Amino acid sequence: MTCTLSETLAVVGERWALLIVREVALGLRRFDELRAATGAPRGVLSDRLQRLIAAGVLATRDYRVPGSRARQEYVLTDAGLDLLPVLAAFSDWGDKHLADGGVPEVVYRHTGCGGRVTARLVCECGGDADVHDRVIAQVNR
């Protein structure tokens, strides 16, 4: 039996991977921008970018600054975009359990109205699922 949680954590389950995805989602596309924003060491960043590309989370495209050689920038794939609710959920959890009362560094907003986007569990029937009394894990081993 396949454990998709284990497989997912193998792709994005370490600090730098999700920070990279977040920064690309925020509009940073170039290696030096990502290095400055995440603080990741050069070798670590290069390795994580290659892993995210291999996993289909990021893709590259060429760009050229006039007078310079062609380089590559990073963009989210559909799989990368599908991680945005995960990032919002992690941010919600951190704001609730770890925040010191300050303003969060990143807030996810709906471009249509500007309201804050939060993660929530929704059943396939359309109803909200409350983790305190309405969610169970089904084990299929």
Short mmCIF file of C-alpha atoms in Angstrom, two decimals:
data_model
loop_
_atom_site.label_atom_id
_atom_site.label_comp_id
_atom_site.label_asym_id
_atom_site.label_seq_id
_atom_site.Cartn_x
_atom_site.Cartn_y
_atom_site.Cartn_z
CA MET A 1 0.00 0.00 0.00
CA THR A 2 1.22 3.48 -0.82
CA CYS A 3 1.47 6.08 1.93
CA THR A 4 0.90 9.37 0.13
CA LEU A 5 1.73 11.36 3.26
CA SER A 6 5.16 9.77 3.38
CA GLU A 7 5.67 10.42 -0.33
CA THR A 8 4.52 14.03 0.05
CA LEU A 9 6.89 14.62 2.95
CA ALA A 10 9.73 13.23 0.85
CA VAL A 11 9.08 16.04 -1.63
CA VAL A 12 8.15 19.03 0.56
CA GLY A 13 8.65 17.88 4.14
CA GLU A 14 11.70 19.88 4.98
CA ARG A 15 12.10 23.55 5.78
CA TRP A 16 13.62 24.90 2.61
CA ALA A 17 11.24 23.22 0.16
CA LEU A 18 8.08 24.90 1.41
CA LEU A 19 9.83 28.24 1.87
CA ILE A 20 10.94 28.07 -1.76
CA VAL A 21 7.41 27.25 -2.90
CA ARG A 22 6.06 30.14 -0.84
CA GLU A 23 8.54 32.63 -2.28
CA VAL A 24 7.88 31.53 -5.86
CA ALA A 25 4.14 31.86 -5.14
CA LEU A 26 4.84 35.40 -3.91
CA GLY A 27 6.47 36.25 -7.23
CA LEU A 28 10.17 35.61 -6.74
CA ARG A 29 11.52 33.70 -9.72
CA ARG A 30 15.29 33.95 -9.78
CA PHE A 31 17.92 32.04 -7.82
CA ASP A 32 19.48 35.07 -6.11
CA GLU A 33 16.04 36.41 -5.14
CA LEU A 34 15.12 33.06 -3.62
CA ARG A 35 18.43 32.82 -1.80
CA ALA A 36 18.01 36.29 -0.28
CA ALA A 37 14.38 35.70 0.71
CA THR A 38 14.82 32.24 2.24
CA GLY A 39 18.33 32.54 3.65
CA ALA A 40 19.09 29.07 2.30
CA PRO A 41 22.76 28.31 1.64
CA ARG A 42 23.57 28.31 -2.10
CA GLY A 43 24.14 24.53 -2.31
CA VAL A 44 21.01 23.71 -0.33
CA LEU A 45 18.89 26.03 -2.47
CA SER A 46 20.25 24.54 -5.68
CA ASP A 47 19.55 21.01 -4.43
CA ARG A 48 15.99 21.81 -3.29
CA LEU A 49 15.17 23.59 -6.53
CA GLN A 50 16.30 20.52 -8.50
CA ARG A 51 14.24 18.23 -6.25
CA LEU A 52 11.14 20.40 -6.64
CA ILE A 53 11.60 20.43 -10.41
CA ALA A 54 12.06 16.64 -10.48
CA ALA A 55 8.89 16.23 -8.40
CA GLY A 56 6.91 18.44 -10.78
CA VAL A 57 6.30 21.20 -8.23
CA LEU A 58 8.40 23.79 -10.09
CA ALA A 59 9.32 24.27 -13.72
CA THR A 60 11.95 26.48 -15.30
CA ARG A 61 11.79 28.93 -18.13
CA ASP A 62 14.52 30.92 -19.80
CA TYR A 63 15.00 34.65 -19.37
CA ARG A 64 17.77 37.01 -20.40
CA VAL A 65 18.77 40.33 -18.95
CA PRO A 66 20.09 42.50 -21.80
CA GLY A 67 23.86 42.11 -22.04
CA SER A 68 23.90 38.91 -19.97
CA ARG A 69 23.78 35.21 -20.71
CA ALA A 70 20.49 33.32 -20.74
CA ARG A 71 19.41 32.08 -17.33
CA GLN A 72 16.50 30.19 -15.89
CA GLU A 73 13.77 31.32 -13.58
CA TYR A 74 11.39 29.19 -11.56
CA VAL A 75 7.61 29.02 -11.81
CA LEU A 76 4.98 26.97 -10.01
CA THR A 77 3.37 24.12 -11.89
CA ASP A 78 -0.21 23.05 -11.20
CA ALA A 79 1.21 20.73 -8.53
CA GLY A 80 3.00 23.73 -6.98
CA LEU A 81 -0.17 25.82 -7.03
CA ASP A 82 -1.98 22.96 -5.29
CA LEU A 83 0.40 23.47 -2.35
CA LEU A 84 -0.98 26.97 -1.62
CA PRO A 85 -3.73 25.63 0.70
CA VAL A 86 -1.01 23.69 2.55
CA LEU A 87 1.00 26.88 2.99
CA ALA A 88 -2.12 28.71 4.20
CA ALA A 89 -2.83 25.89 6.68
CA PHE A 90 0.73 25.97 8.03
CA SER A 91 0.49 29.75 8.38
CA ASP A 92 -2.87 29.48 10.17
CA TRP A 93 -1.42 26.94 12.59
CA GLY A 94 1.68 29.03 13.26
CA ASP A 95 -0.38 32.20 13.76
CA LYS A 96 -2.53 30.36 16.30
CA HIS A 97 0.11 28.38 18.20
CA LEU A 98 3.47 30.10 17.70
CA ALA A 99 2.86 33.78 17.01
CA ASP A 100 3.97 36.38 19.51
CA GLY A 101 1.06 38.67 18.69
CA GLY A 102 2.89 40.54 15.95
CA VAL A 103 1.78 41.00 12.38
CA PRO A 104 2.30 37.82 10.31
CA GLU A 105 5.02 38.05 7.67
CA VAL A 106 2.74 36.62 5.00
CA VAL A 107 -1.06 36.69 4.86
CA TYR A 108 -2.93 34.90 2.09
CA ARG A 109 -5.62 37.04 0.47
CA HIS A 110 -8.36 36.53 -2.09
CA THR A 111 -7.64 38.72 -5.12
CA GLY A 112 -11.36 39.10 -5.82
CA CYS A 113 -12.25 40.90 -2.59
CA GLY A 114 -9.02 41.26 -0.63
CA GLY A 115 -10.25 39.15 2.28
CA ARG A 116 -7.93 36.87 4.19
CA VAL A 117 -7.83 33.26 3.00
CA THR A 118 -7.60 30.56 5.61
CA ALA A 119 -7.48 26.79 5.36
CA ARG A 120 -10.44 24.72 6.49
CA LEU A 121 -11.62 21.18 6.15
CA VAL A 122 -14.65 20.67 3.94
CA CYS A 123 -16.36 17.32 3.49
CA GLU A 124 -17.19 16.09 0.00
CA CYS A 125 -20.86 16.67 0.99
CA GLY A 126 -20.05 20.39 1.26
CA GLY A 127 -20.22 20.67 5.04
CA ASP A 128 -17.49 22.04 7.28
CA ALA A 129 -15.61 19.38 9.21
CA ASP A 130 -14.59 20.30 12.76
CA VAL A 131 -11.44 18.45 13.85
CA HIS A 132 -12.63 18.38 17.47
CA ASP A 133 -15.69 16.25 16.88
CA ARG A 134 -16.31 15.47 13.23
CA VAL A 135 -13.11 14.18 11.60
CA ILE A 136 -11.63 10.70 11.82
CA ALA A 137 -8.79 9.04 9.93
CA GLN A 138 -9.66 5.85 8.08
CA VAL A 139 -6.78 3.42 7.88
CA ASN A 140 -6.70 1.23 4.76
CA ARG A 141 -3.79 -1.09 5.50
#
